[in-house]
């Protein structure tokens, strides 16, 4: 049975569920102090078991895509379960997002979930023990994802929250949100959304968010990568030292004044503009979402890294600790100039 857990601190309140250790509700104040839920989710908990939307879930064992649903490790080829054409997406059916996690610690403002993924699950080597800790802090929500293994494997974990800073119940989409990503490169993809292994400079392209841009400004531009993704669904190579927690994106909603500063210790950021959200079961406010009613900013390793020797390695060996620090920091601003002043 899917269970819910609530945590609160100051003006923030979060509701999480044991299926996928998923963030279902995150209430955040606007510039006038009015709180609203800023993440998408299902009204009925059982709908989380349906066709996967990954709302707020911890995705893995390898988040994002692995081309051909296979990879080699120490000369041994591992065939994993395909669920996105010939490829693996978020580690195939019944990945971490569809597993019931145990609550191993709970306080007023924090909760820790744990799940043990058996060796061979969906073809991945090694027994993987994963923990996800959510903690409300004075300026938002901090997430700590850790994992250990008993055999060499590959790991890439993230949180798959869909944000709409105007509010999940607002009825507005995210095209008027303003985004900044401190990245000079993306990892371009083929027709199956698998990285080619190259890096593409974002200068003079619709992917240049180094200065703040309205998301809808260039989403329908004449660009091959946008056509492949039917909008944004691409990995950005974010600036900063490896494993250092730093600012990887800032998102601003002019209507509510809410600002999200996203921090992460991983080298990549998948920006997905919710291109395929239309339809499905009702969301938490009772309405059915339309395309681009929410967006994902998923910090992570690069997609298909197990097959791309030029990308940062996702390998994890026994005795090592995988650690990914994520923080959703919130504030308010009167204007875009104010939101992006620093």
CSV table of N, CA and C in Angstrom, one decimal, residues 73-218:
chain,number,residue,atom,x,y,z
A,73,UNK,N,30.7,-3.3,-18.8
A,73,UNK,CA,31.4,-2.9,-17.6
A,73,UNK,C,32.5,-4.0,-17.4
A,74,UNK,N,33.8,-3.6,-17.3
A,74,UNK,CA,34.9,-4.6,-17.2
A,74,UNK,C,34.8,-5.7,-18.2
A,75,UNK,N,34.5,-5.3,-19.4
A,75,UNK,CA,34.4,-6.2,-20.5
A,75,UNK,C,33.2,-7.1,-20.6
A,76,UNK,N,32.3,-7.0,-19.7
A,76,UNK,CA,31.1,-7.8,-19.7
A,76,UNK,C,29.9,-6.9,-20.1
A,77,UNK,N,29.2,-7.4,-21.1
A,77,UNK,CA,28.0,-6.6,-21.6
A,77,UNK,C,26.8,-6.9,-20.8
A,78,UNK,N,26.1,-5.9,-20.4
A,78,UNK,CA,24.9,-6.1,-19.6
A,78,UNK,C,23.7,-5.6,-20.4
A,79,UNK,N,22.8,-6.5,-20.7
A,79,UNK,CA,21.5,-6.1,-21.4
A,79,UNK,C,20.5,-5.8,-20.3
A,80,UNK,N,20.0,-4.5,-20.4
A,80,UNK,CA,19.0,-4.1,-19.5
A,80,UNK,C,17.6,-4.0,-20.2
A,81,UNK,N,16.6,-3.8,-19.4
A,81,UNK,CA,15.2,-3.9,-20.0
A,81,UNK,C,15.0,-2.6,-20.7
A,82,UNK,N,14.5,-2.7,-22.0
A,82,UNK,CA,14.2,-1.6,-22.8
A,82,UNK,C,12.7,-1.2,-22.5
A,83,UNK,N,12.5,0.1,-22.5
A,83,UNK,CA,11.1,0.6,-22.3
A,83,UNK,C,10.8,1.9,-23.0
A,84,UNK,N,11.8,2.3,-23.9
A,84,UNK,CA,11.7,3.5,-24.7
A,84,UNK,C,12.2,3.2,-26.1
A,85,UNK,N,11.3,2.4,-26.8
A,85,UNK,CA,11.8,1.9,-28.1
A,85,UNK,C,12.9,0.9,-27.8
A,86,UNK,N,14.0,1.0,-28.4
A,86,UNK,CA,15.2,0.1,-28.2
A,86,UNK,C,16.0,0.5,-27.0
A,87,UNK,N,15.6,1.6,-26.3
A,87,UNK,CA,16.5,2.2,-25.3
A,87,UNK,C,15.8,2.0,-23.9
A,88,UNK,N,16.6,2.3,-22.9
A,88,UNK,CA,16.2,2.3,-21.5
A,88,UNK,C,16.0,3.7,-21.0
A,89,UNK,N,14.8,3.9,-20.4
A,89,UNK,CA,14.5,5.2,-19.9
A,89,UNK,C,14.2,5.1,-18.4
A,90,UNK,N,15.0,5.8,-17.6
A,90,UNK,CA,14.9,5.7,-16.1
A,90,UNK,C,15.0,4.3,-15.6
A,91,UNK,N,15.7,3.5,-16.3
A,91,UNK,CA,16.1,2.1,-15.9
A,91,UNK,C,14.9,1.1,-16.1
A,92,UNK,N,14.1,1.4,-17.1
A,92,UNK,CA,13.1,0.3,-17.5
A,92,UNK,C,11.9,0.3,-16.6
A,93,UNK,N,10.9,-0.6,-17.0
A,93,UNK,CA,9.7,-0.7,-16.1
A,93,UNK,C,10.1,-1.2,-14.7
A,94,UNK,N,9.3,-0.7,-13.8
A,94,UNK,CA,9.5,-1.1,-12.4
A,94,UNK,C,10.9,-0.6,-11.9
A,95,UNK,N,11.3,0.5,-12.3
A,95,UNK,CA,12.5,1.1,-11.8
A,95,UNK,C,12.3,1.7,-10.4
A,96,UNK,N,13.2,2.5,-9.8
A,96,UNK,CA,13.0,2.9,-8.5
A,96,UNK,C,11.8,3.7,-8.3
A,97,UNK,N,11.3,4.4,-9.3
A,97,UNK,CA,10.0,5.2,-9.2
A,97,UNK,C,8.8,4.3,-9.0
A,98,UNK,N,8.9,3.0,-9.3
A,98,UNK,CA,7.7,2.1,-9.1
A,98,UNK,C,7.9,1.1,-7.9
A,99,UNK,N,8.9,1.4,-7.1
A,99,UNK,CA,9.2,0.5,-6.0
A,99,UNK,C,8.7,1.2,-4.7
A,100,UNK,N,8.2,0.4,-3.7
A,100,UNK,CA,7.8,0.9,-2.4
A,100,UNK,C,9.1,1.0,-1.6
A,101,UNK,N,9.4,2.2,-1.1
A,101,UNK,CA,10.5,2.4,-0.2
A,101,UNK,C,10.1,2.4,1.2
A,102,UNK,N,11.0,2.0,2.1
A,102,UNK,CA,10.8,2.0,3.5
A,102,UNK,C,11.2,3.4,4.1
A,103,UNK,N,10.3,3.9,5.1
A,103,UNK,CA,10.7,5.1,5.8
A,103,UNK,C,11.6,4.6,7.0
A,104,UNK,N,12.8,5.1,7.0
A,104,UNK,CA,13.7,4.7,8.0
A,104,UNK,C,14.0,5.8,9.0
A,105,UNK,N,13.6,7.0,8.8
A,105,UNK,CA,13.8,8.1,9.8
A,105,UNK,C,12.7,9.2,9.4
A,106,UNK,N,12.1,9.7,10.5
A,106,UNK,CA,11.1,10.7,10.3
A,106,UNK,C,11.1,11.7,11.5
A,107,UNK,N,11.2,13.0,11.1
A,107,UNK,CA,11.1,14.1,12.1
A,107,UNK,C,10.1,15.1,11.6
A,108,UNK,N,9.8,16.1,12.3
A,108,UNK,CA,8.9,17.1,11.9
A,108,UNK,C,9.2,17.7,10.5
A,109,UNK,N,10.5,17.9,10.2
A,109,UNK,CA,10.9,18.6,9.0
A,109,UNK,C,11.7,17.7,8.1
A,110,UNK,N,11.9,16.4,8.3
A,110,UNK,CA,12.7,15.6,7.5
A,110,UNK,C,12.2,14.2,7.4
A,111,UNK,N,12.5,13.5,6.3
A,111,UNK,CA,12.2,12.1,6.2
A,111,UNK,C,13.3,11.4,5.4
A,112,UNK,N,13.6,10.2,5.7
A,112,UNK,CA,14.6,9.4,4.9
A,112,UNK,C,13.9,8.1,4.5
A,113,UNK,N,14.0,7.8,3.2
A,113,UNK,CA,13.5,6.6,2.6
A,113,UNK,C,14.7,5.7,2.2
A,114,UNK,N,14.5,4.4,2.3
A,114,UNK,CA,15.5,3.4,1.8
A,114,UNK,C,14.9,2.3,1.0
A,115,UNK,N,15.6,1.9,-0.1
A,115,UNK,CA,15.2,0.8,-0.9
A,115,UNK,C,16.4,0.0,-1.3
A,116,UNK,N,16.3,-1.3,-1.3
A,116,UNK,CA,17.4,-2.2,-1.8
A,116,UNK,C,16.9,-2.8,-3.1
A,117,UNK,N,17.7,-2.5,-4.1
A,117,UNK,CA,17.4,-3.0,-5.5
A,117,UNK,C,18.3,-4.3,-5.7
A,118,UNK,N,17.7,-5.4,-5.9
A,118,UNK,CA,18.4,-6.7,-6.0
A,118,UNK,C,19.3,-6.7,-7.2
A,119,UNK,N,20.4,-7.5,-7.1
A,119,UNK,CA,21.3,-7.7,-8.2
A,119,UNK,C,20.5,-8.3,-9.4
A,120,UNK,N,20.7,-7.8,-10.5
A,120,UNK,CA,20.1,-8.3,-11.7
A,120,UNK,C,18.7,-7.7,-12.0
A,121,UNK,N,18.2,-6.8,-11.2
A,121,UNK,CA,16.9,-6.2,-11.4
A,121,UNK,C,17.0,-5.3,-12.7
A,122,UNK,N,16.2,-5.7,-13.7
A,122,UNK,CA,16.1,-5.0,-15.0
A,122,UNK,C,17.5,-5.1,-15.7
A,123,UNK,N,18.3,-6.1,-15.2
A,123,UNK,CA,19.6,-6.3,-15.9
A,123,UNK,C,20.8,-5.6,-15.3
A,124,UNK,N,20.6,-4.8,-14.3
A,124,UNK,CA,21.7,-4.1,-13.7
A,124,UNK,C,22.5,-5.0,-12.7
A,125,UNK,N,23.8,-4.9,-12.8
A,125,UNK,CA,24.6,-5.7,-11.8
A,125,UNK,C,24.7,-5.1,-10.5
A,126,UNK,N,24.9,-5.9,-9.4
A,126,UNK,CA,25.1,-5.4,-8.1
A,126,UNK,C,23.8,-5.2,-7.3
A,127,UNK,N,23.8,-5.6,-6.1
A,127,UNK,CA,22.8,-5.2,-5.1
A,127,UNK,C,23.0,-3.7,-4.7
A,128,UNK,N,22.0,-2.9,-5.0
A,128,UNK,CA,22.2,-1.5,-4.8
A,128,UNK,C,21.3,-1.0,-3.6
A,129,UNK,N,21.9,-0.5,-2.6
A,129,UNK,CA,21.1,0.0,-1.4
A,129,UNK,C,21.1,1.6,-1.6
A,130,UNK,N,19.9,2.1,-1.7
A,130,UNK,CA,19.7,3.5,-2.0
A,130,UNK,C,18.9,4.2,-0.8
A,131,UNK,N,19.3,5.4,-0.5
A,131,UNK,CA,18.6,6.2,0.5
A,131,UNK,C,18.3,7.6,-0.1
A,132,UNK,N,17.1,8.1,0.2
A,132,UNK,CA,16.7,9.5,-0.2
A,132,UNK,C,16.3,10.2,1.0
A,133,UNK,N,17.0,11.3,1.4
A,133,UNK,CA,16.6,12.1,2.5
A,133,UNK,C,16.1,13.4,2.1
A,134,UNK,N,14.9,13.8,2.5
A,134,UNK,CA,14.3,15.1,2.2
A,134,UNK,C,14.2,15.9,3.5
A,135,UNK,N,14.8,17.1,3.5
A,135,UNK,CA,14.8,17.9,4.7
A,135,UNK,C,14.4,19.4,4.3
A,136,UNK,N,13.3,19.8,4.9
A,136,UNK,CA,12.9,21.2,4.8
A,136,UNK,C,13.9,22.1,5.6
A,137,UNK,N,14.4,23.2,4.9
A,137,UNK,CA,15.3,24.1,5.6
A,137,UNK,C,14.6,25.5,5.5
A,138,UNK,N,15.3,26.5,6.0
A,138,UNK,CA,14.7,27.8,6.2
A,138,UNK,C,14.4,28.5,4.8
A,139,UNK,N,15.0,28.0,3.7
A,139,UNK,CA,14.7,28.6,2.4
A,139,UNK,C,14.3,27.5,1.4
A,140,UNK,N,13.9,26.3,1.8
A,140,UNK,CA,13.4,25.4,0.8
A,140,UNK,C,13.7,23.9,1.2
A,141,UNK,N,13.8,23.1,0.2
A,141,UNK,CA,13.9,21.7,0.4
A,141,UNK,C,15.3,21.1,-0.1
A,142,UNK,N,16.0,20.4,0.8
A,142,UNK,CA,17.3,19.8,0.5
A,142,UNK,C,17.0,18.3,0.3
A,143,UNK,N,17.7,17.7,-0.7
A,143,UNK,CA,17.5,16.3,-1.0
A,143,UNK,C,18.9,15.7,-1.0
A,144,UNK,N,19.1,14.6,-0.3
A,144,UNK,CA,20.4,13.9,-0.3
A,144,UNK,C,20.1,12.5,-0.8
A,145,UNK,N,20.7,12.1,-1.9
A,145,UNK,CA,20.6,10.8,-2.5
A,145,UNK,C,21.9,10.0,-2.4
A,146,UNK,N,21.9,8.8,-1.8
A,146,UNK,CA,23.1,8.1,-1.6
A,146,UNK,C,22.9,6.6,-2.0
A,147,UNK,N,24.0,5.9,-2.4
A,147,UNK,CA,23.8,4.5,-2.8
A,147,UNK,C,25.2,3.8,-2.5
A,148,UNK,N,25.1,2.5,-2.2
A,148,UNK,CA,26.2,1.6,-2.1
A,148,UNK,C,25.9,0.4,-2.9
A,149,UNK,N,26.9,-0.4,-3.3
A,149,UNK,CA,26.8,-1.6,-4.1
A,149,UNK,C,27.7,-2.7,-3.6
A,150,UNK,N,27.3,-3.9,-3.9
A,150,UNK,CA,28.2,-5.0,-3.5
A,150,UNK,C,29.0,-5.6,-4.7
A,151,UNK,N,28.8,-5.0,-5.9
A,151,UNK,CA,29.5,-5.3,-7.1
A,151,UNK,C,29.6,-4.1,-8.0
A,152,UNK,N,30.6,-4.0,-8.9
A,152,UNK,CA,30.7,-2.9,-9.8
A,152,UNK,C,29.4,-2.7,-10.6
A,153,UNK,N,28.9,-1.4,-10.7
A,153,UNK,CA,27.7,-1.1,-11.4
A,153,UNK,C,27.8,0.3,-11.8
A,154,UNK,N,26.7,0.8,-12.4
A,154,UNK,CA,26.5,2.2,-12.8
A,154,UNK,C,25.3,2.8,-12.1
A,155,UNK,N,25.5,4.0,-11.6
A,155,UNK,CA,24.4,4.7,-10.8
A,155,UNK,C,24.3,6.1,-11.3
A,156,UNK,N,23.0,6.5,-11.4
A,156,UNK,CA,22.7,7.9,-11.7
A,156,UNK,C,21.3,8.2,-11.1
A,157,UNK,N,21.2,8.9,-10.0
A,157,UNK,CA,20.0,9.2,-9.3
A,157,UNK,C,19.6,10.7,-9.4
A,158,UNK,N,18.3,11.0,-9.5
A,158,UNK,CA,17.8,12.3,-9.4
A,158,UNK,C,16.4,12.4,-8.9
A,159,UNK,N,15.9,13.6,-8.7
A,159,UNK,CA,14.5,13.7,-8.4
A,159,UNK,C,13.8,14.3,-9.6
A,160,UNK,N,12.7,13.7,-9.9
A,160,UNK,CA,12.0,14.1,-11.2
A,160,UNK,C,10.8,15.0,-11.0
A,161,UNK,N,10.9,16.0,-10.1
A,161,UNK,CA,9.8,16.9,-9.9
A,161,UNK,C,9.5,17.7,-11.1
A,162,UNK,N,8.2,17.9,-11.4
A,162,UNK,CA,7.7,18.8,-12.4
A,162,UNK,C,7.3,20.1,-11.6
A,163,UNK,N,7.9,21.2,-12.0
A,163,UNK,CA,7.6,22.5,-11.3
A,163,UNK,C,6.7,23.4,-12.2
A,164,UNK,N,5.8,24.1,-11.5
A,164,UNK,CA,5.0,25.2,-12.1
A,164,UNK,C,5.0,26.2,-10.9
A,165,UNK,N,5.8,27.2,-11.0
A,165,UNK,CA,5.9,28.2,-9.9
A,165,UNK,C,4.7,29.1,-9.7
A,166,UNK,N,3.8,29.1,-10.7
A,166,UNK,CA,2.6,29.8,-10.6
A,166,UNK,C,1.6,29.1,-9.7
A,167,UNK,N,1.9,27.8,-9.5
A,167,UNK,CA,1.1,26.9,-8.7
A,167,UNK,C,0.5,25.8,-9.5
A,168,UNK,N,0.4,24.6,-9.0
A,168,UNK,CA,-0.1,23.4,-9.7
A,168,UNK,C,-1.6,23.7,-10.1
A,169,UNK,N,-2.3,24.4,-9.3
A,169,UNK,CA,-3.7,24.6,-9.5
A,169,UNK,C,-4.0,25.9,-10.3
A,170,UNK,N,-3.0,26.6,-10.8
A,170,UNK,CA,-3.1,27.9,-11.4
A,170,UNK,C,-3.8,27.8,-12.8
A,171,UNK,N,-3.7,26.7,-13.5
A,171,UNK,CA,-4.2,26.6,-14.8
A,171,UNK,C,-3.3,27.2,-15.9
A,172,UNK,N,-2.2,27.8,-15.5
A,172,UNK,CA,-1.3,28.4,-16.4
A,172,UNK,C,-0.1,27.4,-16.8
A,173,UNK,N,0.5,27.6,-17.9
A,173,UNK,CA,1.6,26.7,-18.3
A,173,UNK,C,2.9,27.4,-17.9
A,174,UNK,N,4.1,26.8,-18.3
A,174,UNK,CA,5.4,27.4,-17.9
A,174,UNK,C,6.1,28.2,-18.9
A,175,UNK,N,5.4,28.5,-20.0
A,175,UNK,CA,6.0,29.2,-21.1
A,175,UNK,C,6.5,30.6,-20.7
A,176,UNK,N,5.8,31.3,-19.8
A,176,UNK,CA,6.2,32.6,-19.3
A,176,UNK,C,7.2,32.6,-18.2
A,177,UNK,N,7.5,31.4,-17.7
A,177,UNK,CA,8.6,31.3,-16.7
A,177,UNK,C,9.9,31.8,-17.4
A,178,UNK,N,10.8,32.4,-16.6
A,178,UNK,CA,12.1,32.8,-17.1
A,178,UNK,C,13.1,32.0,-16.5
A,179,UNK,N,14.1,31.5,-17.3
A,179,UNK,CA,15.1,30.5,-16.9
A,179,UNK,C,16.5,31.0,-17.2
A,180,UNK,N,17.4,30.7,-16.2
A,180,UNK,CA,18.8,30.9,-16.5
A,180,UNK,C,19.5,29.6,-16.1
A,181,UNK,N,20.4,29.1,-17.0
A,181,UNK,CA,21.2,27.9,-16.8
A,181,UNK,C,22.7,28.3,-17.1
A,182,UNK,N,23.6,28.2,-16.2
A,182,UNK,CA,25.0,28.6,-16.4
A,182,UNK,C,25.7,27.5,-17.2
A,183,UNK,N,25.4,27.3,-18.4
A,183,UNK,CA,26.0,26.2,-19.2
A,183,UNK,C,26.4,26.8,-20.6
A,184,UNK,N,27.6,26.4,-21.1
A,184,UNK,CA,28.0,26.8,-22.4
A,184,UNK,C,27.8,25.7,-23.5
A,185,UNK,N,27.4,24.5,-23.0
A,185,UNK,CA,27.3,23.3,-23.9
A,185,UNK,C,26.1,22.5,-23.6
A,186,UNK,N,25.6,21.8,-24.6
A,186,UNK,CA,24.6,20.7,-24.4
A,186,UNK,C,25.2,19.5,-25.0
A,187,UNK,N,24.6,18.3,-24.7
A,187,UNK,CA,25.0,17.0,-25.3
A,187,UNK,C,23.9,16.7,-26.3
A,188,UNK,N,24.1,17.1,-27.6
A,188,UNK,CA,23.1,16.8,-28.6
A,188,UNK,C,22.7,15.4,-28.8
A,189,UNK,N,21.5,15.1,-29.2
A,189,UNK,CA,20.9,13.8,-29.3
A,189,UNK,C,20.5,13.4,-30.7
A,190,UNK,N,20.4,12.1,-30.9
A,190,UNK,CA,19.9,11.6,-32.2
A,190,UNK,C,18.4,11.5,-32.1
A,191,UNK,N,17.8,10.8,-33.1
A,191,UNK,CA,16.3,10.8,-33.2
A,191,UNK,C,15.7,10.0,-32.0
A,192,UNK,N,16.5,9.2,-31.3
A,192,UNK,CA,16.0,8.5,-30.2
A,192,UNK,C,16.3,9.1,-28.9
A,193,UNK,N,16.7,10.4,-28.9
A,193,UNK,CA,17.1,11.2,-27.8
A,193,UNK,C,18.3,10.6,-27.0
A,194,UNK,N,19.1,9.9,-27.7
A,194,UNK,CA,20.4,9.4,-27.2
A,194,UNK,C,21.5,10.3,-27.6
A,195,UNK,N,22.4,10.7,-26.6
A,195,UNK,CA,23.5,11.6,-27.0
A,195,UNK,C,24.4,11.0,-28.0
A,196,UNK,N,24.9,11.9,-28.9
A,196,UNK,CA,25.8,11.4,-29.9
A,196,UNK,C,27.2,11.3,-29.4
A,197,UNK,N,27.5,11.8,-28.2
A,197,UNK,CA,28.8,11.8,-27.7
A,197,UNK,C,29.5,13.1,-27.9
A,198,UNK,N,29.0,14.0,-28.7
A,198,UNK,CA,29.6,15.3,-29.0
A,198,UNK,C,29.0,16.3,-28.0
A,199,UNK,N,29.7,17.5,-27.9
A,199,UNK,CA,29.2,18.6,-27.2
A,199,UNK,C,28.8,19.7,-28.2
A,200,UNK,N,27.7,20.4,-28.0
A,200,UNK,CA,27.3,21.5,-28.9
A,200,UNK,C,27.3,22.8,-28.1
A,201,UNK,N,28.0,23.8,-28.7
A,201,UNK,CA,28.0,25.1,-28.1
A,201,UNK,C,26.6,25.7,-28.2
A,202,UNK,N,26.2,26.3,-27.1
A,202,UNK,CA,24.8,26.9,-27.1
A,202,UNK,C,24.8,28.3,-27.6
A,203,UNK,N,25.9,29.0,-27.8
A,203,UNK,CA,25.9,30.3,-28.3
A,203,UNK,C,25.2,30.4,-29.6
A,204,UNK,N,24.3,31.4,-29.7
A,204,UNK,CA,23.5,31.7,-31.0
A,204,UNK,C,22.6,30.5,-31.3
A,205,UNK,N,22.1,29.8,-30.3
A,205,UNK,CA,21.1,28.8,-30.4
A,205,UNK,C,19.9,29.0,-29.4
A,206,UNK,N,18.8,28.4,-29.6
A,206,UNK,CA,17.7,28.5,-28.7
A,206,UNK,C,18.0,27.9,-27.3
A,207,UNK,N,19.2,27.3,-27.1
A,207,UNK,CA,19.5,26.6,-25.9
A,207,UNK,C,20.4,27.5,-25.0
A,208,UNK,N,20.6,28.8,-25.4
A,208,UNK,CA,21.4,29.7,-24.7
A,208,UNK,C,20.6,30.4,-23.6
A,209,UNK,N,20.7,29.8,-22.4
A,209,UNK,CA,20.0,30.4,-21.2
A,209,UNK,C,21.0,31.0,-20.2
A,210,UNK,N,22.2,31.4,-20.7
A,210,UNK,CA,23.2,32.0,-19.9
A,210,UNK,C,22.7,33.3,-19.3
A,211,UNK,N,22.0,34.0,-20.1
A,211,UNK,CA,21.3,35.2,-19.7
A,211,UNK,C,19.8,34.8,-19.6
A,212,UNK,N,19.0,35.3,-18.6
A,212,UNK,CA,17.7,34.8,-18.4
A,212,UNK,C,16.8,35.0,-19.7
A,213,UNK,N,16.0,33.9,-20.0
A,213,UNK,CA,15.2,33.9,-21.1
A,213,UNK,C,13.8,33.3,-20.8
A,214,UNK,N,12.8,33.9,-21.3
A,214,UNK,CA,11.4,33.3,-21.2
A,214,UNK,C,11.4,32.0,-22.0
A,215,UNK,N,10.9,31.0,-21.3
A,215,UNK,CA,11.0,29.6,-21.9
A,215,UNK,C,10.3,29.5,-23.2
A,216,UNK,N,9.1,30.2,-23.3
A,216,UNK,CA,8.4,30.1,-24.6
A,216,UNK,C,8.9,31.0,-25.7
A,217,UNK,N,10.0,31.8,-25.4
A,217,UNK,CA,10.5,32.7,-26.4
A,217,UNK,C,11.0,32.0,-27.7
A,218,UNK,N,11.7,30.8,-27.5
A,218,UNK,CA,12.3,30.2,-28.7
A,218,UNK,C,12.0,28.7,-28.7
